[in-house]
Amino acid sequence: MLLKTSLRSFFAHKGRMLLSLIAVVLSVAFVSGTLVFSNTATSTFDKLFASTASDLSVRPAEPEFGFDPRGKTLTVPTDSVDKVAALPGVTTAVGQVQVQSATLADPATNKRVGPTTGAPTIVGNWADTPRNAVEITSGHVPQGPDQVVVDADTAKKAKLGLGGRLRVITGDKRDFTVVGIATFKTTNPGAALAFLDTATAQNVLLGQAAYTSVEVFGDGSRSDEQLKSAALAGLGTGFQAKTAAEQKEESSESVGSFLDFMKYAMLGFAGISLLVGGFLIINTFSMLVAQRTREIGLLRAVGGSRRQVNRSVLVEALILGTVGSTFGIGAGLGLAVGLIQLMNAVGMHLSAGDLKIGADVFVAGYAVGVVITVLAAWIPARRAGRIAPIAALRDHGTPAEARSNVVRAVIGLVLTAGGGGLLVLAAGAETAATGGRYIGLGVLFTLVGFVVLGPLLATTVVRVLGALLPALFGPSGKLAQRNAMRNPRRTGATAAALMIGLALVIGASVFTSSVIKSTNQQIDRSVGADYIVSAGQNGVSAEIAEAVRKTPGVDHVTEQRYLPAHFTSPDGRTSEEGVSAVSARFTEDFRLPVKAGSADSLKQGALAVGEDFAEDHGLKVGDTVRIDYGQGRVQSLPVGVVMTKGNSLFDGNTFAAIDTVTKAVPAADQPVAAVVFGKAAAGADVSRTLTALEDALKEYPQASVRDQAGYKDLVQEQVNTLLYMIYGLLFLAIVVAVLGVVNTLALSVVERTREVGLLRAIGLSRRQLRRMIRLESMVIALFGAVLGTALGLAWGITGQRVLRTQGLEALAVPVTTIVFTLAASVVIGLLAALVPAFRAGRMNVLAAIATD
């Protein structure tokens, strides 16, 4: 009987449940779509790595500090191939040349060809193996010193066909003719590939007859581990070997970190949308319970218990959650396909026809949709169970209990005050770690506190926000203001959904604006150089640095190189650090933030260390640090300057002059510059010199040059990219919040059907009625926006204060964003009211008055 009653009630009010259903569908779609996309991408790359990995890959041994400080490609001798091939159980051993330090360019324009999403450009030799990742689908393999094969995706982007020309830039530039197009057998992880014949690859890429690895394929008579042991024993020292399983794990780590970031970021925002959707569901069931007070009273009068009434509402929620989850999982598949197409557009090719829909998708989808819906409906269900039969039959609503308002006020004030106190503690914390713990709890408590206090704030805040409505819009404005204040609990719950989304938007805006302002101030204060030249992960070669140095208008050039090293402090502790070796005039182009000592001490062979490093190791000016660069190259240097922390340009760096480092590490064994800085000559036009630099570097497409303004723009672009991604993900939460406003208004119109009829009967026109509902919606949305702005400002300002010692020294409040957000909330309110207002205006007056 209970199930029958619940089913009848659900389908009798299915129109009123529609928007709540949409909220569940959207939230579940985000969760299930993320899982399907993640599973599909992981499975695709696992197949790629499993199908292409050799049984054993023999490589040069790892350098002492993890990589060659000179930045040169490590190799194995050519005779390694024959030695490995002769081992028992080996059927094929192939020498492979493969580097990621080359740049591909179009010879006609000398513009770079390749991925722009961070994926590598890989150039090597064409070597037939039993498990090639690609196959020639057009043309043939490279067979001469001027022939190259490129992957199909790169050929398509660069508009390269057979007979086209492609430039390969290493230390030198060589132009090749495209003789073949290769297509991935499974998927392209986003890389650009170019293949030369073996002899040419060795000459152009390595400068010697050698290989970067030997790929080994067994006959199955021995395990990969046995092959590994035999290979290392036969080759001696100077080698390492990785089995197929180890290669797969290694390859999966880089791709997996990107996929995990996407997965958890999207699941996090799915959680936000679920939280927002929860308010919508609470509101829906609260209003439905209020509208069915008489019906529930009749159930109680004919013998229904509180538990049965409670269960009846929860069963309706269970039905809503189940139906919404089912549709949500289906919509999630569409979202996964969309994400796959997005990845394809940026070069990471996945197949939408190979979706991996595991049991976790259904478990998570139904768990999220059903559990959240039932939990959200629990409060209205309890309220329904408390309705007394006689009171219900006598009254069409349940007045708010004064005692519950007192309890709500106490709980809300305690949570808000506690959260505010934690935010204050976070802002005043001495370390970012301590502040981070406080701010996390402070954000949680203030959010919950504002949600609890929302209904109590509604009466006062809405009265203020709607104060001008009666004067501007007459009776419609006065009715709109009073309607928004009439049910504070409903207004508070509706506004809370919008409040959460907008609080996160404002908080993120304050944080990113502060990052940009702080970085710009640090650049203005610390950087005296006029130009910054970089060339990505490959570094700035000596040729590029020389081209900068010879450019008319450039006074001098400052180089910065990075050398890995082990530091031993006077207390005997050793740590893995690195030395930023800089030109002698570095202190002229950069103003070090000096806490103790003198920046000029760098020219006398001293070290510049950061404040944190000095504190951790008990260092002061004059103390000596032992630096081990590996290969027996050791030197001891005095600390000449301790740099104040809080400047992102210098934090984490230890500086020494190149001349000083060269006493321990010969110049020929030092890496190329990571970055080069140029200073304009006295009297030179800075902008014209920038143009001259751009012209001088046209021959080096891997290099880019920016002036200080351009560098600031680059930082702002990077920060804005993150901000726009956050906005995009929060858009879902705001959509759900808008649905909440629409749903509340729609149900409110149904609830006030008789009142609407009476208003029309006494002379309120349809136009005035529609305006009343639009204004009511606008006030509710503006109320949510005001609360969200207050919370977002508190969170963003506290975040800046917590990170003030980490370089986020300047606070920037984005006034334009805040004004735009408040204006957008008014528009959201007006749009949300369109359908409810239209329906109210079409009501038949006599039928509305006759409604009971």
XYZ file of N, CA and C in Angstrom, residues 216-299:
252
model
N 64.742 -5.545 -27.096
C 64.965 -6.991 -27.152
C 63.626 -7.722 -27.149
N 63.505 -8.734 -28.014
C 62.288 -9.555 -28.106
C 62.696 -11.017 -27.956
N 62.048 -11.686 -27.002
C 62.415 -13.069 -26.704
C 61.564 -14.081 -27.447
N 61.977 -15.361 -27.345
C 61.232 -16.437 -27.995
C 60.263 -17.132 -27.051
N 60.157 -16.630 -25.812
C 59.222 -17.197 -24.851
C 59.812 -18.267 -23.961
N 61.024 -18.680 -24.255
C 61.628 -19.749 -23.442
C 62.138 -19.218 -22.105
N 62.300 -17.915 -21.979
C 62.765 -17.303 -20.743
C 61.865 -16.110 -20.397
N 61.725 -15.897 -19.122
C 60.909 -14.767 -18.671
C 61.661 -13.468 -18.916
N 60.922 -12.364 -18.854
C 61.548 -11.057 -19.043
C 62.601 -10.795 -17.969
N 62.328 -11.219 -16.742
C 63.294 -11.024 -15.665
C 64.578 -11.812 -15.920
N 64.436 -13.028 -16.464
C 65.625 -13.826 -16.789
C 66.432 -13.165 -17.909
N 65.724 -12.641 -18.921
C 66.417 -11.926 -19.984
C 67.143 -10.701 -19.428
N 66.516 -10.017 -18.500
C 67.116 -8.830 -17.896
C 68.408 -9.191 -17.166
N 68.372 -10.234 -16.353
C 69.561 -10.652 -15.609
C 70.690 -11.051 -16.549
N 70.326 -11.807 -17.600
C 71.350 -12.275 -18.543
C 71.969 -11.107 -19.300
N 71.126 -10.130 -19.716
C 71.631 -8.985 -20.476
C 72.576 -8.143 -19.632
N 72.199 -7.850 -18.394
C 73.046 -7.025 -17.533
C 74.350 -7.739 -17.194
N 74.270 -9.066 -17.012
C 75.482 -9.830 -16.724
C 76.409 -9.860 -17.938
N 75.842 -9.965 -19.137
C 76.647 -10.061 -20.350
C 77.245 -8.741 -20.783
N 76.561 -7.634 -20.457
C 77.034 -6.323 -20.922
C 77.980 -5.651 -19.932
N 77.886 -5.998 -18.666
C 78.742 -5.372 -17.668
C 78.144 -4.077 -17.140
N 79.020 -3.217 -16.611
C 78.537 -1.975 -15.995
C 78.202 -0.936 -17.060
N 77.482 0.099 -16.594
C 77.137 1.193 -17.490
C 75.823 1.014 -18.209
N 75.052 -0.018 -17.827
C 73.780 -0.280 -18.492
C 72.673 -0.466 -17.445
N 71.468 -0.251 -17.886
C 70.278 -0.627 -17.123
C 69.313 -1.292 -18.079
N 68.371 -2.065 -17.534
C 67.403 -2.764 -18.382
C 66.032 -2.713 -17.724
N 65.017 -2.576 -18.547
C 63.637 -2.543 -18.040
C 62.813 -3.578 -18.792
N 62.057 -4.373 -18.025
C 61.187 -5.375 -18.631
C 59.966 -4.690 -19.227
N 59.140 -5.472 -19.934
C 57.925 -4.912 -20.546
C 57.024 -4.296 -19.485
N 56.905 -4.999 -18.337
C 56.044 -4.481 -17.270
C 56.592 -3.171 -16.724
N 57.890 -3.067 -16.570
C 58.501 -1.840 -16.059
C 58.378 -0.702 -17.069
N 58.494 -1.034 -18.353
C 58.316 -0.006 -19.391
C 56.886 0.518 -19.390
N 55.934 -0.387 -19.238
C 54.525 0.015 -19.225
C 54.248 0.927 -18.034
N 54.774 0.568 -16.870
C 54.572 1.389 -15.672
C 55.195 2.766 -15.854
N 56.396 2.791 -16.431
C 57.095 4.055 -16.671
C 56.319 4.950 -17.632
N 55.807 4.363 -18.719
C 55.065 5.141 -19.720
C 53.730 5.622 -19.178
N 53.121 4.795 -18.315
C 51.789 5.133 -17.790
C 51.852 6.277 -16.793
N 53.007 6.465 -16.150
C 53.099 7.480 -15.103
C 52.849 8.882 -15.649
N 53.479 9.216 -16.773
C 53.338 10.572 -17.312
C 51.922 10.831 -17.803
N 51.384 9.870 -18.579
C 50.013 10.032 -19.070
C 49.032 9.931 -17.911
N 49.311 9.015 -16.971
C 48.401 8.793 -15.845
C 48.257 10.006 -14.957
N 49.344 10.767 -14.762
C 49.260 11.951 -13.905
C 48.321 12.989 -14.508
N 48.361 13.148 -15.830
C 47.458 14.084 -16.503
C 46.007 13.613 -16.398
N 45.782 12.309 -16.640
C 44.431 11.770 -16.571
C 43.878 11.841 -15.157
N 44.733 11.567 -14.158
C 44.281 11.637 -12.765
C 43.892 13.063 -12.401
N 44.669 14.042 -12.898
C 44.332 15.446 -12.615
C 42.942 15.771 -13.155
N 42.704 15.385 -14.402
C 41.393 15.634 -15.009
C 40.294 14.919 -14.234
N 40.563 13.658 -13.889
C 39.552 12.840 -13.226
C 39.144 13.446 -11.889
N 40.123 13.756 -11.035
C 39.784 14.223 -9.696
C 39.265 15.650 -9.710
N 39.735 16.467 -10.651
C 39.198 17.831 -10.766
C 37.722 17.776 -11.140
N 37.385 16.934 -12.116
C 35.992 16.842 -12.555
C 35.112 16.205 -11.486
N 35.630 15.203 -10.785
C 34.841 14.593 -9.713
C 34.623 15.591 -8.581
N 35.635 16.449 -8.336
C 35.474 17.465 -7.296
C 34.347 18.427 -7.627
N 34.297 18.858 -8.873
C 33.236 19.780 -9.261
C 31.897 19.063 -9.406
N 31.938 17.755 -9.686
C 30.696 16.991 -9.660
C 30.133 16.982 -8.243
N 31.039 16.890 -7.256
C 30.598 16.939 -5.858
C 29.941 18.265 -5.528
N 30.493 19.357 -6.071
C 29.896 20.676 -5.835
C 28.498 20.741 -6.443
N 28.365 20.206 -7.659
C 27.049 20.227 -8.305
C 26.058 19.354 -7.537
N 26.558 18.260 -6.949
C 25.681 17.408 -6.133
C 25.202 18.157 -4.891
N 26.127 18.907 -4.280
C 25.759 19.685 -3.100
C 24.697 20.721 -3.458
N 24.919 21.407 -4.576
C 23.943 22.402 -5.038
C 22.619 21.723 -5.374
N 22.695 20.577 -6.054
C 21.484 19.831 -6.387
C 20.728 19.373 -5.160
N 21.489 19.099 -4.082
C 20.839 18.687 -2.843
C 19.884 19.735 -2.319
N 20.279 21.023 -2.414
C 19.378 22.090 -1.968
C 18.124 22.136 -2.825
N 18.304 21.905 -4.129
C 17.152 21.901 -5.024
C 16.167 20.803 -4.620
N 16.710 19.619 -4.324
C 15.847 18.487 -3.955
C 15.158 18.742 -2.621
N 15.907 19.290 -1.652
C 15.295 19.629 -0.355
C 14.140 20.598 -0.559
N 14.368 21.622 -1.369
C 13.325 22.613 -1.625
C 12.108 21.985 -2.291
N 12.374 21.129 -3.288
C 11.273 20.501 -4.017
C 10.392 19.691 -3.081
N 11.001 18.834 -2.286
C 10.216 17.978 -1.398
C 9.585 18.766 -0.252
N 10.273 19.819 0.203
C 9.666 20.659 1.246
C 8.386 21.305 0.740
N 8.420 21.814 -0.488
C 7.244 22.462 -1.056
C 6.147 21.453 -1.370
N 6.559 20.286 -1.860
C 5.557 19.265 -2.138
C 4.867 18.798 -0.864
N 5.656 18.647 0.197
C 5.063 18.256 1.488
C 4.102 19.332 1.964
N 4.505 20.612 1.840
C 3.632 21.705 2.269
C 2.345 21.735 1.457
N 2.464 21.496 0.138
C 1.280 21.519 -0.728
C 0.370 20.313 -0.488
N 0.937 19.228 0.042
C 0.137 18.010 0.258
C -0.202 17.816 1.733
N -0.187 18.941 2.478
C -0.451 18.847 3.918
C -1.795 18.183 4.187
N -2.825 18.600 3.440
C -4.162 18.029 3.655
C -4.183 16.544 3.301
N -3.508 16.222 2.205
C -3.443 14.816 1.784
C -2.757 13.955 2.842
N -1.644 14.480 3.397
C -0.924 13.736 4.436
C -1.769 13.617 5.700
N -2.499 14.725 5.998
C -3.393 14.675 7.154
C -4.446 13.589 7.013
N -4.992 13.446 5.810
C -5.976 12.388 5.577
C -5.362 11.002 5.778
N -4.138 10.823 5.293
C -3.443 9.547 5.493
C -3.276 9.240 6.979
